[in-house]
CSV table of C-alpha atoms in Angstrom, one decimal:
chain,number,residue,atom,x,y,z
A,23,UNK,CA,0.0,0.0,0.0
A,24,UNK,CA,1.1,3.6,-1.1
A,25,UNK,CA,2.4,5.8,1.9
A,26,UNK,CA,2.1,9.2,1.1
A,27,UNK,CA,3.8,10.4,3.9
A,28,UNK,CA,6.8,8.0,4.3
A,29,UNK,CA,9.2,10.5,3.9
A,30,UNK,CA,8.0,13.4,6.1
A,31,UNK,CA,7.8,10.6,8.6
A,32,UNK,CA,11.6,9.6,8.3
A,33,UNK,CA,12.1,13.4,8.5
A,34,UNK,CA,10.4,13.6,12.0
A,35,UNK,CA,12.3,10.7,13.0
A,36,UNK,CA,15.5,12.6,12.4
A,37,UNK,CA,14.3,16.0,13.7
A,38,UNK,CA,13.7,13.3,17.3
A,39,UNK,CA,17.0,12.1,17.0
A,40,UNK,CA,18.5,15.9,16.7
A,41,UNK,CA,16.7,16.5,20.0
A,42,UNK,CA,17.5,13.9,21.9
A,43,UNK,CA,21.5,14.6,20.5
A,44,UNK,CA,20.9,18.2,21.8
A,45,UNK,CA,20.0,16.1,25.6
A,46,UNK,CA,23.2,14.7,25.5
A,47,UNK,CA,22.1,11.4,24.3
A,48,UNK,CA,22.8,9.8,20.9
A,49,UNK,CA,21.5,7.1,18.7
A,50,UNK,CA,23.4,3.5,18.3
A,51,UNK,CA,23.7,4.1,13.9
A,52,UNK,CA,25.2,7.6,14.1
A,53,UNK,CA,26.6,8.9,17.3
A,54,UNK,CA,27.8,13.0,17.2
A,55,UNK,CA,31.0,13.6,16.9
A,56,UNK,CA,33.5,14.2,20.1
A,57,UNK,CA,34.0,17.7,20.4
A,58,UNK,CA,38.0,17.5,19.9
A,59,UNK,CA,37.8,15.0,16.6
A,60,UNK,CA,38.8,16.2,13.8
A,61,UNK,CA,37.7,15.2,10.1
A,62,UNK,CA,38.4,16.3,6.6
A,63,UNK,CA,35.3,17.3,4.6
A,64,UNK,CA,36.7,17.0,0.2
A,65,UNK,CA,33.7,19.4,-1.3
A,66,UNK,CA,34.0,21.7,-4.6
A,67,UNK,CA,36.7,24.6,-3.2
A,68,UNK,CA,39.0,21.6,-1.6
A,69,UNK,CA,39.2,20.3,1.4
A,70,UNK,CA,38.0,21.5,5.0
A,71,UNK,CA,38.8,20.4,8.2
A,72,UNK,CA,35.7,20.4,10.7
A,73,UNK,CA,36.2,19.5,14.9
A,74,UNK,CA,33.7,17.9,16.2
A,75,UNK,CA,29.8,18.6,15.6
A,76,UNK,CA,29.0,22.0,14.0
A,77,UNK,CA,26.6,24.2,16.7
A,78,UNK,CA,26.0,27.6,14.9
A,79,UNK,CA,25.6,26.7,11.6
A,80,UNK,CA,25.2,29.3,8.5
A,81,UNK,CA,23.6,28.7,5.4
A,82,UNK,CA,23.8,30.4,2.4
A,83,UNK,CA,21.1,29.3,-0.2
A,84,UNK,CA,17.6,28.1,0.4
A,85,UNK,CA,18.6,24.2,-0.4
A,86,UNK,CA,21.7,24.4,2.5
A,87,UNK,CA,18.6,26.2,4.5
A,88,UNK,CA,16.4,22.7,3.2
A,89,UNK,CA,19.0,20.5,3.8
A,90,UNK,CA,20.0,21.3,7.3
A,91,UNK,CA,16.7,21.8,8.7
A,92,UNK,CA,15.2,17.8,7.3
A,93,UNK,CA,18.7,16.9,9.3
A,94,UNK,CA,17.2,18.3,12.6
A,95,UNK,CA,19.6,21.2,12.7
A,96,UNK,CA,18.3,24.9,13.2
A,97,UNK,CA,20.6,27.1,11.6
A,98,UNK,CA,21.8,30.6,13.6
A,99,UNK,CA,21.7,32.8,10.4
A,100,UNK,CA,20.6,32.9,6.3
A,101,UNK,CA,19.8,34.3,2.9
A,102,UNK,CA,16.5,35.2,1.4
A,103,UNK,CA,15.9,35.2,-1.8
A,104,UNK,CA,16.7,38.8,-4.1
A,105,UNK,CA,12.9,38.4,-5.2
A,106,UNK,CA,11.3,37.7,-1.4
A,107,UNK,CA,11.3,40.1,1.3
A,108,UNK,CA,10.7,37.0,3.7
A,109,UNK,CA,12.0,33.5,3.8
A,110,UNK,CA,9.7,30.7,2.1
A,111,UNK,CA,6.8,29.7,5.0
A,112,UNK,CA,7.6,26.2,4.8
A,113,UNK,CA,11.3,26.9,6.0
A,114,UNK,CA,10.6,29.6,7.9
A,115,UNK,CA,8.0,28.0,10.5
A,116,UNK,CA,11.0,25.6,11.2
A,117,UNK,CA,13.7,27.5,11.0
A,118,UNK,CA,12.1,30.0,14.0
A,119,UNK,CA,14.2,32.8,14.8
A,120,UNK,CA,16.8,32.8,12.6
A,121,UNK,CA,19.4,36.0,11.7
A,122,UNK,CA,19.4,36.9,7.9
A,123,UNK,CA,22.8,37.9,6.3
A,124,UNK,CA,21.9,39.5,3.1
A,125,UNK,CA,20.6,37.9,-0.2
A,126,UNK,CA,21.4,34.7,-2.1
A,127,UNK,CA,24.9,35.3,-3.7
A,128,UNK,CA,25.2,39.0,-1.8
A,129,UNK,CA,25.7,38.1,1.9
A,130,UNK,CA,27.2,40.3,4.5
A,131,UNK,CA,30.3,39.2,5.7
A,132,UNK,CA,30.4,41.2,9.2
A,133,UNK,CA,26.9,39.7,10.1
A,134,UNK,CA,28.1,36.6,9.3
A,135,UNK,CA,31.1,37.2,11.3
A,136,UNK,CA,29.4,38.5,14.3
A,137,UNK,CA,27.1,35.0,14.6
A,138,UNK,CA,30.5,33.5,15.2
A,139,UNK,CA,29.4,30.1,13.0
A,140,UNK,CA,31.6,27.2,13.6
A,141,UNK,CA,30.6,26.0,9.6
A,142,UNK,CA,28.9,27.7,6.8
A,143,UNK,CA,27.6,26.3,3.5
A,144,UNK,CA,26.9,27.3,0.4
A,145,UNK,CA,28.1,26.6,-3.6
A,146,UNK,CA,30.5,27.7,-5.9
A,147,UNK,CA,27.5,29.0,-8.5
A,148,UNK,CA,26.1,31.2,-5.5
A,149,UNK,CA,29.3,32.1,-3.6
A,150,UNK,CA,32.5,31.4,-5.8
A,151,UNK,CA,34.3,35.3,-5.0
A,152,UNK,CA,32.6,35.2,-1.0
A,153,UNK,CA,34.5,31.5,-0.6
A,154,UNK,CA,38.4,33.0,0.9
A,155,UNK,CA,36.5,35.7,3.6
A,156,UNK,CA,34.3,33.1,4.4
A,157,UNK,CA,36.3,30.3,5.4
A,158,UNK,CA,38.6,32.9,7.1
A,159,UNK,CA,35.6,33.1,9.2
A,160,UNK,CA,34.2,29.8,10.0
A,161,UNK,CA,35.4,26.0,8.3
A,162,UNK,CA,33.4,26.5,4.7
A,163,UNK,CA,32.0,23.8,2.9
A,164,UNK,CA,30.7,24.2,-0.9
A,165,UNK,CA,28.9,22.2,-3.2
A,166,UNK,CA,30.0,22.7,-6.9
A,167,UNK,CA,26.0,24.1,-8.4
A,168,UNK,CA,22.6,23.8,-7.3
A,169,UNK,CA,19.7,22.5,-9.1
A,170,UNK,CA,19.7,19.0,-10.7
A,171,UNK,CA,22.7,18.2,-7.8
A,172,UNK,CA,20.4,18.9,-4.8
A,173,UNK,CA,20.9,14.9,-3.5
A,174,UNK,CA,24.4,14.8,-3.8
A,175,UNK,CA,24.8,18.4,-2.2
A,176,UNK,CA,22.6,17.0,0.8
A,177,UNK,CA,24.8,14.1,1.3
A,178,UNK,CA,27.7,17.1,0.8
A,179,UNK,CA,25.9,18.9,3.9
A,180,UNK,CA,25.5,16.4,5.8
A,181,UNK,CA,28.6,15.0,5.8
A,182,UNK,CA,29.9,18.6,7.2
A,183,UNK,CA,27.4,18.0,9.9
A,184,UNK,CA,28.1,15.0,10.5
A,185,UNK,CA,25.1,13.3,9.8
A,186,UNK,CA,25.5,11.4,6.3
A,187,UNK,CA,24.0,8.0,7.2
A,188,UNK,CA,20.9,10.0,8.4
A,189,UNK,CA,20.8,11.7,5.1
A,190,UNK,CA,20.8,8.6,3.3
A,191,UNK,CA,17.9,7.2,5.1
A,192,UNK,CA,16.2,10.1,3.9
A,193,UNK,CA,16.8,10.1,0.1
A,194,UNK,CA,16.3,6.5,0.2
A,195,UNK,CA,12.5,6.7,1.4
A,196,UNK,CA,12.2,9.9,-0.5
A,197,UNK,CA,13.5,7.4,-3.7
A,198,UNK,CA,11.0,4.9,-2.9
A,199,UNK,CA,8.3,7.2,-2.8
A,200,UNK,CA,8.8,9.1,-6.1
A,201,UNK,CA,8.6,5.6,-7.7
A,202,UNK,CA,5.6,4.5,-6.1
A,203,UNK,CA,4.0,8.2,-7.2
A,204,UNK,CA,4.4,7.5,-10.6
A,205,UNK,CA,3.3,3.7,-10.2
A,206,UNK,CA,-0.3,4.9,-9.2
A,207,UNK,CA,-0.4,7.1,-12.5
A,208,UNK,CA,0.2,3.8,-14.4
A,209,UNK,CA,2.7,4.1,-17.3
A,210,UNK,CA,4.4,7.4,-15.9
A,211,UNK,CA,6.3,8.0,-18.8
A,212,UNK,CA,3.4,8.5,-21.1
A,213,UNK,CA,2.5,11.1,-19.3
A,214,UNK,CA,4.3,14.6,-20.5
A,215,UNK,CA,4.5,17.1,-17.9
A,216,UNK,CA,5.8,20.4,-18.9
A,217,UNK,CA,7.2,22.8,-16.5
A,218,UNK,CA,6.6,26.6,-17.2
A,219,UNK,CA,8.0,29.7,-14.4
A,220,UNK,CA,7.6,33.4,-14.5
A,221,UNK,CA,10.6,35.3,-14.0
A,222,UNK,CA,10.7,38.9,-13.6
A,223,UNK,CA,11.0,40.0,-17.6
A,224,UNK,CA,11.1,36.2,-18.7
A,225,UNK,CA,9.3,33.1,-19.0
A,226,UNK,CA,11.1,29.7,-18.7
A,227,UNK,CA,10.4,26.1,-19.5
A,228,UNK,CA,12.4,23.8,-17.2
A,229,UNK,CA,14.1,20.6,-18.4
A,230,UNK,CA,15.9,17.4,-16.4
A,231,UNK,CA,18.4,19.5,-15.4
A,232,UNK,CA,16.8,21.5,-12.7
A,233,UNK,CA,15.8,20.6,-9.1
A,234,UNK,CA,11.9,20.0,-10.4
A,235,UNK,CA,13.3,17.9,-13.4
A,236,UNK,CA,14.8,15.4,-11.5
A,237,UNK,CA,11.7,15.0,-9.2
A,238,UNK,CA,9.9,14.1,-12.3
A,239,UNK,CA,12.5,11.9,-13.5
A,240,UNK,CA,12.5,9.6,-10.1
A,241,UNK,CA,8.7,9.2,-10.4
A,242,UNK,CA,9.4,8.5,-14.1
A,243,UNK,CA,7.2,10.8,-15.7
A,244,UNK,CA,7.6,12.0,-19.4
A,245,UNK,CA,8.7,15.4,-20.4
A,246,UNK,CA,7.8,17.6,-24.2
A,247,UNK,CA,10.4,17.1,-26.3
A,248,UNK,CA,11.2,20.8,-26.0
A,249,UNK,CA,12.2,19.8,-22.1
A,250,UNK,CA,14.2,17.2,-23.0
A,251,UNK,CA,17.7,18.6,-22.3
A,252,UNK,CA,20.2,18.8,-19.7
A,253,UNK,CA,20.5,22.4,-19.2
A,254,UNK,CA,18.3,23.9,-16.3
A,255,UNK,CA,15.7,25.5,-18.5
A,256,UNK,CA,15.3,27.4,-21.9
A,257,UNK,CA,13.7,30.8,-22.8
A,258,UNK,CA,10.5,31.8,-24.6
A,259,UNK,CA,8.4,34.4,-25.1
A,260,UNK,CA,4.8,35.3,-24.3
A,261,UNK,CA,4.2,34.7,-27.5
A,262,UNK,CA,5.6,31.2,-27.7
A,263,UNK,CA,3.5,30.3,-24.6
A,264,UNK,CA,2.2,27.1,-26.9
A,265,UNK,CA,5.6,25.7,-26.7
A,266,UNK,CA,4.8,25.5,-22.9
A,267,UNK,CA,1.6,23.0,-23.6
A,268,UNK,CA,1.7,19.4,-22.5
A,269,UNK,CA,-0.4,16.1,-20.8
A,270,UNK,CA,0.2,18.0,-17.9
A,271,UNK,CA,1.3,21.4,-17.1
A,272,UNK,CA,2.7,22.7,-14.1
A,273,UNK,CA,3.1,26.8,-13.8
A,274,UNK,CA,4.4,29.2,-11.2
A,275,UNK,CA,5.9,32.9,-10.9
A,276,UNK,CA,8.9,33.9,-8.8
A,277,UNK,CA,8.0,37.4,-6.8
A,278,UNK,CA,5.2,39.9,-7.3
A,279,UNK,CA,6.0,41.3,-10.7
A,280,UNK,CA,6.3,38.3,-12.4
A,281,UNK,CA,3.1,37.2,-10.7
A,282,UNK,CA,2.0,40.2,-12.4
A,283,UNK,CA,3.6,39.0,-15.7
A,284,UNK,CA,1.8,35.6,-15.2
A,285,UNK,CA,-1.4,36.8,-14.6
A,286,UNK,CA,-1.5,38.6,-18.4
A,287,UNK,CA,-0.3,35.6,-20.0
A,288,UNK,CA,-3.1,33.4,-18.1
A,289,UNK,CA,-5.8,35.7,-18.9
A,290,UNK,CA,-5.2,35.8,-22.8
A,291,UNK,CA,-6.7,34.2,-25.3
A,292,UNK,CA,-4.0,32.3,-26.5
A,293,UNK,CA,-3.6,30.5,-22.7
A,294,UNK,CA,-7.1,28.8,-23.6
A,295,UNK,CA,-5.9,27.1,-26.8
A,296,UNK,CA,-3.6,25.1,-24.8
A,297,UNK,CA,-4.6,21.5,-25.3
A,298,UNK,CA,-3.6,21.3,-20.9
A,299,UNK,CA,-5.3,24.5,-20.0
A,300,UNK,CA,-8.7,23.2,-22.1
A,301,UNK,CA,-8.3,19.6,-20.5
A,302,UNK,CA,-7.7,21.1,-16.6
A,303,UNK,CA,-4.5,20.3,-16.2
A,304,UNK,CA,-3.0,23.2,-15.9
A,305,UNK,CA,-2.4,23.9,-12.4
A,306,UNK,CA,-0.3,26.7,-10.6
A,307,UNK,CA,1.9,25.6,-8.1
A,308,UNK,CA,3.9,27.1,-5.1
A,309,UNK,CA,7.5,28.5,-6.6
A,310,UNK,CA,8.9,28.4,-3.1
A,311,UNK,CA,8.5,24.8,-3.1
A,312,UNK,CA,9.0,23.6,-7.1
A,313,UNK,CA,11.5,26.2,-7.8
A,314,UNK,CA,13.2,27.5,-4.8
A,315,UNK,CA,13.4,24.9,-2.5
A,316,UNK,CA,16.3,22.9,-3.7
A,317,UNK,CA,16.4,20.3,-0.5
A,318,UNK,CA,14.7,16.8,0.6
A,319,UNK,CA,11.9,18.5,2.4
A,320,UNK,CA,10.7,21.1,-0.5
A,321,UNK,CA,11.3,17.9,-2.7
A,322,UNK,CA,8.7,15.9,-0.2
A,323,UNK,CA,6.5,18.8,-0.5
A,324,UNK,CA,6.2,18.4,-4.9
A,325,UNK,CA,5.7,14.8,-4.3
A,326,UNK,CA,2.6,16.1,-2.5
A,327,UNK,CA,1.3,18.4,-5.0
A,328,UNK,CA,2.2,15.7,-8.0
A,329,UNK,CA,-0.1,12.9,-5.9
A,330,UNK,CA,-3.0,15.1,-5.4
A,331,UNK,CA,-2.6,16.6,-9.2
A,332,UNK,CA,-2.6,12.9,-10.9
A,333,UNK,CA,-5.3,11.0,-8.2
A,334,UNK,CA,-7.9,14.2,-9.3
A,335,UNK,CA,-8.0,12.7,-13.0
């Protein structure tokens, strides 16, 4: 029988096992580390040497934010978004009162500095000319992108935290579930779901090489041929919005201008000739989830929104 919630259940496990590691207790499969041990984390800008379990942790991308939070850790300071004036809700109810630093791939060093973080994470495509003044504050661990790289960057973070095998556990059940998902469709990969985002000034169709591609890819659903590539997305304009058609169509907008920009584009005419717009199934979904999540628990979140999408038809 199809669980729906497997994974968010492993998650609370591992947010019970954080707790009870905070009490001073541990758990037989993963114990934290001793304070005075020393280990040597290999990640995208070399190698770093961490002692013992990270405390005050900062995170500089919405997926390190995803990451470390499914692992039971509560992060002392972030980023937001350039396009949000708040964090996502679904990270910021359990990330509680955290300390922003500045914007994704802009944040302030002497904020950071004044936390006094013992390890901060972020990536090479977010951080690249930050990475030398921020390991002179804190050990600094970096994956190499973001994206379609979100599992291995997970196992990346964890690993700084000291918390890999728990990681695992979670991609595992989250790998289970995807494929049951697109078991109860049937033949999953006659299904083609097409991806469309609003970006301020541009509209994008996503393809396997984005965070949302390879969601689809682990439930084995189809994709237009047009979203058939390796690269993260490809440009259109409004006026190519049929490109955008498919069996299925997910949309979404990234801030309030391009929600703006979306709005005009679903109220013409030429939305309506879409073969998934006639057939409802064309839904809009949260950005801050599909888009801008980037971790296991914004991952979880999609598999939610793709089950209720295919059991309504």
């Amino acid at each position: 029988m199809f669980r729906p919630r497997r994974l968010l259940a492993v998650i609370t496990a591992v947010l019970a096992l954080g707790t009870a590691a905070a009490c001073g207790t541990s758990t037989p499969e993963q114990s934290p580390a001793p304070q005075g041990t020393e280990r040597i984390v290999t990640h995208a800008k070399g190698q770093t040497k961490i002692t013992g379990t990270p405390q005050r942790v900062v995170v500089l991308d919405t997926g390190e934010l995803d990451a470390v939070l499914a692992l039971g850790v509560k992060p002392i300071g972030t980023v937001l978004p350039d396009a949000n004036k708040t964090l996502q809700p679904y990270l910021a109810e359990k990330a509680g009162d955290i300390e922003i630093v500045g914007t994704i791939g802009s944040p302030n060093l002497e904020k950071i500095t004044a936390l006094q973080p013992d390890l901060i994470l972020s990536s090479k495509v977010r951080d690249d000319q930050n990475y030398e003044a921020l390991s002179r504050i804190a050990p600094t661990v970096f994956a190499e992108t973001v994206g379609k790289t979100w599992k291995q960057n997970f196992l990346l973070d964890a690993e700084a935290l000291g918390k890999k095998d728990e990681a695992q556990r979670i991609l595992d059940a989250y790998q289970q579930r995807a494929a049951d998902i697109g078991k109860q469709v049937g033949d999953p990969a006659a299904r083609k779901v097409s991806m469309l985002r609003f970006i301020p000034g541009d509209i994008r169709l996503y393809g396997k090489g984005s965070f949302i591609g390879t969601i689809l890819a682990d439930a084995g659903f189809g994709r237009p041929d047009n979203q058939q590539i390796e690269q993260t997305h490809t440009k259109i304009s409004r006026e190519q919005i049929s490109q955008a058609d498919g069996d299925q169509l997910f949309y979404a907008a990234y801030g309030e201008s391009a929600k703006q920009q979306m709005t005009g584009v679903v109220d013409s005419v030429q939305w309506t000739t879409l073969n998934a717009v006639k057939n409802g199934k064309a839904i809009e979904v949260q950005d801050d989830t599909w888009y801008l999540g980037l971790g296991p628990i914004a991952a979880n979140l999609v598999l939610d929104d793709l089950q209720k999408a295919f059991a309504q038809q």
